Amino acid sequence: MEAIKLPISDVVEIRPRILRDDRGYFVETFRANWFSSEVAPVEFVQENQSLSMAQGTIRGLHFQSEPFAQGKLVRCVEGAIFDVAVDLRHGSPTYGQWAGATLTAQDCNQLWIPSGFAHGFCTLVPQTVVAYKVTAYYSRENDLGLAWDDPDVNVAWPDVADPTKLSAKDQVQPRLADLPSYFEVAN
C-alpha cells in the first residue's frame, strides 16, 4: 500500500497494490499495523455502507462533534465517487479549505479523513456503493453538517453534482461562517 498526502495535512489517499490475473484480482484493503504507522494510530469501531442509485447524488458534508468526533476511512466498493474533506479545525493553517480525491471500485483506493473534518461525496456513476470505517460510534445528538455548496469553502464539485439529489437534512446545513468552533488545533 502507498500513502499519498493530500494538500491538507493529515488527509491521506491510500493506494493498494492490486494483484490482477485472468480470473480477476486480489487486494489487501486494510492492515492495522501498516495504517497505524503510515497514516494514523487509530482504532475503528464501526463500519457503514451506502448505496446511491443515481449519478450526481451528493451526500454531505457531515461530521460529528466531540465526544463522538469520527475519523473516516472511505472506499468505493462499486462505482465511483468524488470524495471531499473540509478542515473544520480552528487554528489550523488550512481551516475552511478542502481536499478531494476520486475513489473507484476499480482502483480500490481509499481516503483517510481524520476527526475535525467534514466529509461528503458525489457519485460519478449510477449504482455506487460506498463503505467507510469510523473511529467513533454514530451519535444522533452529535451528527452535524456543513452546506455542500458554501461559497466560502468553494468545493469544486464535478459537473454531474445534482442538488436535487440532496437529502432534506443536507438541503439546510449551515455555512462555515455560521458554525460554532467544534474543533481546535493546539498552537
PDB file of C-alpha atoms in Angstrom:
ATOM      1  CA  MET A   1       0.000   0.000   0.000  1.00  0.00           C
ATOM      2  CA  GLU A   2       1.040   3.553  -0.643  1.00  0.00           C
ATOM      3  CA  ALA A   3       0.054   6.574   1.476  1.00  0.00           C
ATOM      4  CA  ILE A   4      -0.280   9.795  -0.538  1.00  0.00           C
ATOM      5  CA  LYS A   5      -0.590  13.014   1.459  1.00  0.00           C
ATOM      6  CA  LEU A   6      -3.107  15.480   0.024  1.00  0.00           C
ATOM      7  CA  PRO A   7      -2.711  19.275   0.207  1.00  0.00           C
ATOM      8  CA  ILE A   8      -4.371  19.388   3.653  1.00  0.00           C
ATOM      9  CA  SER A   9      -2.310  17.959   6.491  1.00  0.00           C
ATOM     10  CA  ASP A  10      -3.439  14.541   7.702  1.00  0.00           C
ATOM     11  CA  VAL A  11      -5.830  13.801   4.777  1.00  0.00           C
ATOM     12  CA  VAL A  12      -4.341  10.791   3.012  1.00  0.00           C
ATOM     13  CA  GLU A  13      -5.214   8.833  -0.120  1.00  0.00           C
ATOM     14  CA  ILE A  14      -4.335   5.160   0.182  1.00  0.00           C
ATOM     15  CA  ARG A  15      -3.497   3.245  -2.970  1.00  0.00           C
ATOM     16  CA  PRO A  16      -3.244  -0.503  -2.539  1.00  0.00           C
ATOM     17  CA  ARG A  17      -1.276  -2.959  -4.593  1.00  0.00           C
ATOM     18  CA  ILE A  18      -3.717  -4.874  -6.811  1.00  0.00           C
ATOM     19  CA  LEU A  19      -2.763  -8.360  -7.994  1.00  0.00           C
ATOM     20  CA  ARG A  20      -4.647  -8.982 -11.249  1.00  0.00           C
ATOM     21  CA  ASP A  21      -4.813 -12.042 -13.473  1.00  0.00           C
ATOM     22  CA  ASP A  22      -7.269 -13.593 -15.925  1.00  0.00           C
ATOM     23  CA  ARG A  23      -9.524 -14.650 -13.018  1.00  0.00           C
ATOM     24  CA  GLY A  24      -9.877 -11.141 -11.584  1.00  0.00           C
ATOM     25  CA  TYR A  25      -7.899  -9.556  -8.773  1.00  0.00           C
ATOM     26  CA  PHE A  26      -6.856  -9.704  -5.130  1.00  0.00           C
ATOM     27  CA  VAL A  27      -6.259  -6.633  -2.992  1.00  0.00           C
ATOM     28  CA  GLU A  28      -5.467  -6.102   0.661  1.00  0.00           C
ATOM     29  CA  THR A  29      -7.744  -3.197   1.663  1.00  0.00           C
ATOM     30  CA  PHE A  30      -6.698  -2.755   5.275  1.00  0.00           C
ATOM     31  CA  ARG A  31      -3.819  -3.761   7.560  1.00  0.00           C
ATOM     32  CA  ALA A  32      -3.942  -2.275  11.066  1.00  0.00           C
ATOM     33  CA  ASN A  33      -0.180  -2.179  11.725  1.00  0.00           C
ATOM     34  CA  TRP A  34       0.566  -0.506   8.361  1.00  0.00           C
ATOM     35  CA  PHE A  35      -2.259   2.010   8.794  1.00  0.00           C
ATOM     36  CA  SER A  36      -1.114   2.868  12.317  1.00  0.00           C
ATOM     37  CA  SER A  37       2.491   3.507  11.283  1.00  0.00           C
ATOM     38  CA  GLU A  38       1.911   5.134   7.859  1.00  0.00           C
ATOM     39  CA  VAL A  39      -1.376   7.041   8.275  1.00  0.00           C
ATOM     40  CA  ALA A  40      -2.773   7.367  11.810  1.00  0.00           C
ATOM     41  CA  PRO A  41      -2.706   5.374  15.057  1.00  0.00           C
ATOM     42  CA  VAL A  42      -6.469   4.921  15.408  1.00  0.00           C
ATOM     43  CA  GLU A  43      -8.942   2.173  16.186  1.00  0.00           C
ATOM     44  CA  PHE A  44     -12.036   1.650  14.045  1.00  0.00           C
ATOM     45  CA  VAL A  45     -15.245   0.786  15.918  1.00  0.00           C
ATOM     46  CA  GLN A  46     -17.970   0.794  13.256  1.00  0.00           C
ATOM     47  CA  GLU A  47     -18.300   0.279   9.512  1.00  0.00           C
ATOM     48  CA  ASN A  48     -21.064   1.781   7.366  1.00  0.00           C
ATOM     49  CA  GLN A  49     -22.163   1.313   3.763  1.00  0.00           C
ATOM     50  CA  SER A  50     -24.387   3.357   1.460  1.00  0.00           C
ATOM     51  CA  LEU A  51     -25.912   2.778  -1.958  1.00  0.00           C
ATOM     52  CA  SER A  52     -26.649   5.747  -4.200  1.00  0.00           C
ATOM     53  CA  MET A  53     -28.888   4.851  -7.114  1.00  0.00           C
ATOM     54  CA  ALA A  54     -28.342   7.956  -9.267  1.00  0.00           C
ATOM     55  CA  GLN A  55     -25.284   9.613 -10.742  1.00  0.00           C
ATOM     56  CA  GLY A  56     -24.686  13.033  -9.199  1.00  0.00           C
ATOM     57  CA  THR A  57     -26.014  12.138  -5.749  1.00  0.00           C
ATOM     58  CA  ILE A  58     -24.382  14.360  -3.131  1.00  0.00           C
ATOM     59  CA  ARG A  59     -24.031  13.081   0.435  1.00  0.00           C
ATOM     60  CA  GLY A  60     -22.641  15.523   2.964  1.00  0.00           C
ATOM     61  CA  LEU A  61     -20.841  17.440   4.135  1.00  0.00           C
ATOM     62  CA  HIS A  62     -21.148  15.620   7.503  1.00  0.00           C
ATOM     63  CA  PHE A  63     -19.232  15.402  10.776  1.00  0.00           C
ATOM     64  CA  GLN A  64     -19.779  14.523  14.412  1.00  0.00           C
ATOM     65  CA  SER A  65     -18.795  16.733  17.330  1.00  0.00           C
ATOM     66  CA  GLU A  66     -16.943  15.602  20.451  1.00  0.00           C
ATOM     67  CA  PRO A  67     -17.074  13.267  22.254  1.00  0.00           C
ATOM     68  CA  PHE A  68     -18.132  11.313  19.147  1.00  0.00           C
ATOM     69  CA  ALA A  69     -15.922  13.003  16.543  1.00  0.00           C
ATOM     70  CA  GLN A  70     -15.126  10.487  13.822  1.00  0.00           C
ATOM     71  CA  GLY A  71     -12.141   9.773  11.668  1.00  0.00           C
ATOM     72  CA  LYS A  72     -13.280   8.002   8.474  1.00  0.00           C
ATOM     73  CA  LEU A  73     -11.574   5.592   6.101  1.00  0.00           C
ATOM     74  CA  VAL A  74     -13.680   5.745   2.937  1.00  0.00           C
ATOM     75  CA  ARG A  75     -13.664   3.420  -0.060  1.00  0.00           C
ATOM     76  CA  CYS A  76     -15.876   2.913  -3.078  1.00  0.00           C
ATOM     77  CA  VAL A  77     -16.973  -0.721  -3.328  1.00  0.00           C
ATOM     78  CA  GLU A  78     -18.936  -0.322  -6.556  1.00  0.00           C
ATOM     79  CA  GLY A  79     -18.909   2.596  -8.997  1.00  0.00           C
ATOM     80  CA  ALA A  80     -17.005   5.850  -8.411  1.00  0.00           C
ATOM     81  CA  ILE A  81     -17.174   8.958  -6.229  1.00  0.00           C
ATOM     82  CA  PHE A  82     -15.532  12.317  -5.824  1.00  0.00           C
ATOM     83  CA  ASP A  83     -14.738  12.307  -2.093  1.00  0.00           C
ATOM     84  CA  VAL A  84     -14.184  15.536  -0.120  1.00  0.00           C
ATOM     85  CA  ALA A  85     -12.794  16.555   3.286  1.00  0.00           C
ATOM     86  CA  VAL A  86     -13.197  20.095   4.674  1.00  0.00           C
ATOM     87  CA  ASP A  87     -10.932  21.251   7.517  1.00  0.00           C
ATOM     88  CA  LEU A  88     -13.050  22.472  10.464  1.00  0.00           C
ATOM     89  CA  ARG A  89     -10.151  22.758  12.928  1.00  0.00           C
ATOM     90  CA  HIS A  90      -9.997  26.358  14.180  1.00  0.00           C
ATOM     91  CA  GLY A  91      -6.360  27.428  14.361  1.00  0.00           C
ATOM     92  CA  SER A  92      -5.345  25.137  11.502  1.00  0.00           C
ATOM     93  CA  PRO A  93      -3.496  26.837   8.612  1.00  0.00           C
ATOM     94  CA  THR A  94      -5.953  25.052   6.272  1.00  0.00           C
ATOM     95  CA  TYR A  95      -9.145  25.901   8.208  1.00  0.00           C
ATOM     96  CA  GLY A  96     -12.091  26.127   5.795  1.00  0.00           C
ATOM     97  CA  GLN A  97     -10.140  24.569   2.925  1.00  0.00           C
ATOM     98  CA  TRP A  98     -10.986  21.289   1.231  1.00  0.00           C
ATOM     99  CA  ALA A  99      -9.149  18.375  -0.336  1.00  0.00           C
ATOM    100  CA  GLY A 100     -10.630  15.701  -2.536  1.00  0.00           C
ATOM    101  CA  ALA A 101      -9.891  12.530  -4.442  1.00  0.00           C
ATOM    102  CA  THR A 102     -11.698  10.344  -6.932  1.00  0.00           C
ATOM    103  CA  LEU A 103     -12.267   6.899  -5.436  1.00  0.00           C
ATOM    104  CA  THR A 104     -13.250   3.999  -7.681  1.00  0.00           C
ATOM    105  CA  ALA A 105     -14.089   0.356  -7.187  1.00  0.00           C
ATOM    106  CA  GLN A 106     -11.635  -0.477  -9.973  1.00  0.00           C
ATOM    107  CA  ASP A 107      -8.688   1.290  -8.298  1.00  0.00           C
ATOM    108  CA  CYS A 108      -9.597   0.125  -4.755  1.00  0.00           C
ATOM    109  CA  ASN A 109      -8.158   3.399  -3.411  1.00  0.00           C
ATOM    110  CA  GLN A 110      -9.346   4.931  -0.133  1.00  0.00           C
ATOM    111  CA  LEU A 111      -9.377   8.294   1.607  1.00  0.00           C
ATOM    112  CA  TRP A 112      -8.482   8.819   5.273  1.00  0.00           C
ATOM    113  CA  ILE A 113     -10.302  11.786   6.798  1.00  0.00           C
ATOM    114  CA  PRO A 114      -9.337  12.492  10.422  1.00  0.00           C
ATOM    115  CA  SER A 115     -11.727  13.854  13.022  1.00  0.00           C
ATOM    116  CA  GLY A 116     -12.093  17.613  12.798  1.00  0.00           C
ATOM    117  CA  PHE A 117     -13.131  17.465   9.143  1.00  0.00           C
ATOM    118  CA  ALA A 118     -16.494  17.499   7.389  1.00  0.00           C
ATOM    119  CA  HIS A 119     -16.877  14.717   4.826  1.00  0.00           C
ATOM    120  CA  GLY A 120     -19.005  14.329   1.736  1.00  0.00           C
ATOM    121  CA  PHE A 121     -19.048  12.810  -1.717  1.00  0.00           C
ATOM    122  CA  CYS A 122     -20.704  12.963  -5.109  1.00  0.00           C
ATOM    123  CA  THR A 123     -21.422   9.820  -7.093  1.00  0.00           C
ATOM    124  CA  LEU A 124     -19.856   9.834 -10.548  1.00  0.00           C
ATOM    125  CA  VAL A 125     -21.877   6.892 -11.888  1.00  0.00           C
ATOM    126  CA  PRO A 126     -25.220   5.267 -11.022  1.00  0.00           C
ATOM    127  CA  GLN A 127     -25.428   2.370  -8.566  1.00  0.00           C
ATOM    128  CA  THR A 128     -22.480   3.460  -6.436  1.00  0.00           C
ATOM    129  CA  VAL A 129     -21.716   1.703  -3.149  1.00  0.00           C
ATOM    130  CA  VAL A 130     -19.507   3.405  -0.545  1.00  0.00           C
ATOM    131  CA  ALA A 131     -18.169   1.750   2.620  1.00  0.00           C
ATOM    132  CA  TYR A 132     -16.363   3.508   5.423  1.00  0.00           C
ATOM    133  CA  LYS A 133     -14.837   2.626   8.748  1.00  0.00           C
ATOM    134  CA  VAL A 134     -15.172   5.154  11.594  1.00  0.00           C
ATOM    135  CA  THR A 135     -13.286   5.758  14.833  1.00  0.00           C
ATOM    136  CA  ALA A 136     -16.349   6.628  16.958  1.00  0.00           C
ATOM    137  CA  TYR A 137     -19.868   5.291  17.119  1.00  0.00           C
ATOM    138  CA  TYR A 138     -22.725   7.147  15.458  1.00  0.00           C
ATOM    139  CA  SER A 139     -24.423   9.637  17.766  1.00  0.00           C
ATOM    140  CA  ARG A 140     -27.601  11.350  16.592  1.00  0.00           C
ATOM    141  CA  GLU A 141     -27.063  14.197  19.086  1.00  0.00           C
ATOM    142  CA  ASN A 142     -23.571  14.892  17.665  1.00  0.00           C
ATOM    143  CA  ASP A 143     -24.485  14.445  13.984  1.00  0.00           C
ATOM    144  CA  LEU A 144     -23.820  17.790  12.258  1.00  0.00           C
ATOM    145  CA  GLY A 145     -23.106  19.185   8.839  1.00  0.00           C
ATOM    146  CA  LEU A 146     -21.868  21.955   6.602  1.00  0.00           C
ATOM    147  CA  ALA A 147     -23.559  23.309   3.461  1.00  0.00           C
ATOM    148  CA  TRP A 148     -22.261  21.324   0.490  1.00  0.00           C
ATOM    149  CA  ASP A 149     -22.221  24.459  -1.677  1.00  0.00           C
ATOM    150  CA  ASP A 150     -20.842  27.016   0.803  1.00  0.00           C
ATOM    151  CA  PRO A 151     -19.125  29.659  -1.383  1.00  0.00           C
ATOM    152  CA  ASP A 152     -16.560  30.334   1.365  1.00  0.00           C
ATOM    153  CA  VAL A 153     -15.364  26.722   1.089  1.00  0.00           C
ATOM    154  CA  ASN A 154     -15.893  26.572  -2.684  1.00  0.00           C
ATOM    155  CA  VAL A 155     -15.612  22.827  -3.272  1.00  0.00           C
ATOM    156  CA  ALA A 156     -15.056  22.142  -6.986  1.00  0.00           C
ATOM    157  CA  TRP A 157     -17.771  19.503  -7.273  1.00  0.00           C
ATOM    158  CA  PRO A 158     -17.883  17.544 -10.540  1.00  0.00           C
ATOM    159  CA  ASP A 159     -20.270  18.707 -13.262  1.00  0.00           C
ATOM    160  CA  VAL A 160     -22.613  15.771 -12.560  1.00  0.00           C
ATOM    161  CA  ALA A 161     -23.328  17.020  -8.993  1.00  0.00           C
ATOM    162  CA  ASP A 162     -27.108  17.277  -8.747  1.00  0.00           C
ATOM    163  CA  PRO A 163     -28.555  19.408  -5.908  1.00  0.00           C
ATOM    164  CA  THR A 164     -31.958  17.771  -6.471  1.00  0.00           C
ATOM    165  CA  LYS A 165     -30.424  14.552  -5.119  1.00  0.00           C
ATOM    166  CA  LEU A 166     -29.655  16.075  -1.682  1.00  0.00           C
ATOM    167  CA  SER A 167     -31.342  14.697   1.422  1.00  0.00           C
ATOM    168  CA  ALA A 168     -33.719  17.019   3.295  1.00  0.00           C
ATOM    169  CA  LYS A 169     -31.075  17.271   6.048  1.00  0.00           C
ATOM    170  CA  ASP A 170     -28.334  18.293   3.603  1.00  0.00           C
ATOM    171  CA  GLN A 171     -30.526  20.964   1.995  1.00  0.00           C
ATOM    172  CA  VAL A 172     -30.491  23.016   5.235  1.00  0.00           C
ATOM    173  CA  GLN A 173     -26.939  22.646   6.577  1.00  0.00           C
ATOM    174  CA  PRO A 174     -25.269  25.877   7.814  1.00  0.00           C
ATOM    175  CA  ARG A 175     -22.402  27.711   6.164  1.00  0.00           C
ATOM    176  CA  LEU A 176     -18.900  27.598   7.629  1.00  0.00           C
ATOM    177  CA  ALA A 177     -19.233  31.188   8.910  1.00  0.00           C
ATOM    178  CA  ASP A 178     -22.265  30.111  10.964  1.00  0.00           C
ATOM    179  CA  LEU A 179     -20.699  27.016  12.565  1.00  0.00           C
ATOM    180  CA  PRO A 180     -19.566  27.202  16.185  1.00  0.00           C
ATOM    181  CA  SER A 181     -15.986  26.184  16.900  1.00  0.00           C
ATOM    182  CA  TYR A 182     -16.308  22.408  17.270  1.00  0.00           C
ATOM    183  CA  PHE A 183     -12.614  21.588  16.792  1.00  0.00           C
ATOM    184  CA  GLU A 184      -9.449  23.429  17.824  1.00  0.00           C
ATOM    185  CA  VAL A 185      -5.799  22.953  16.862  1.00  0.00           C
ATOM    186  CA  ALA A 186      -3.369  23.494  19.724  1.00  0.00           C
ATOM    187  CA  ASN A 187      -0.726  26.115  18.904  1.00  0.00           C
TER     188      ASN A 187
END
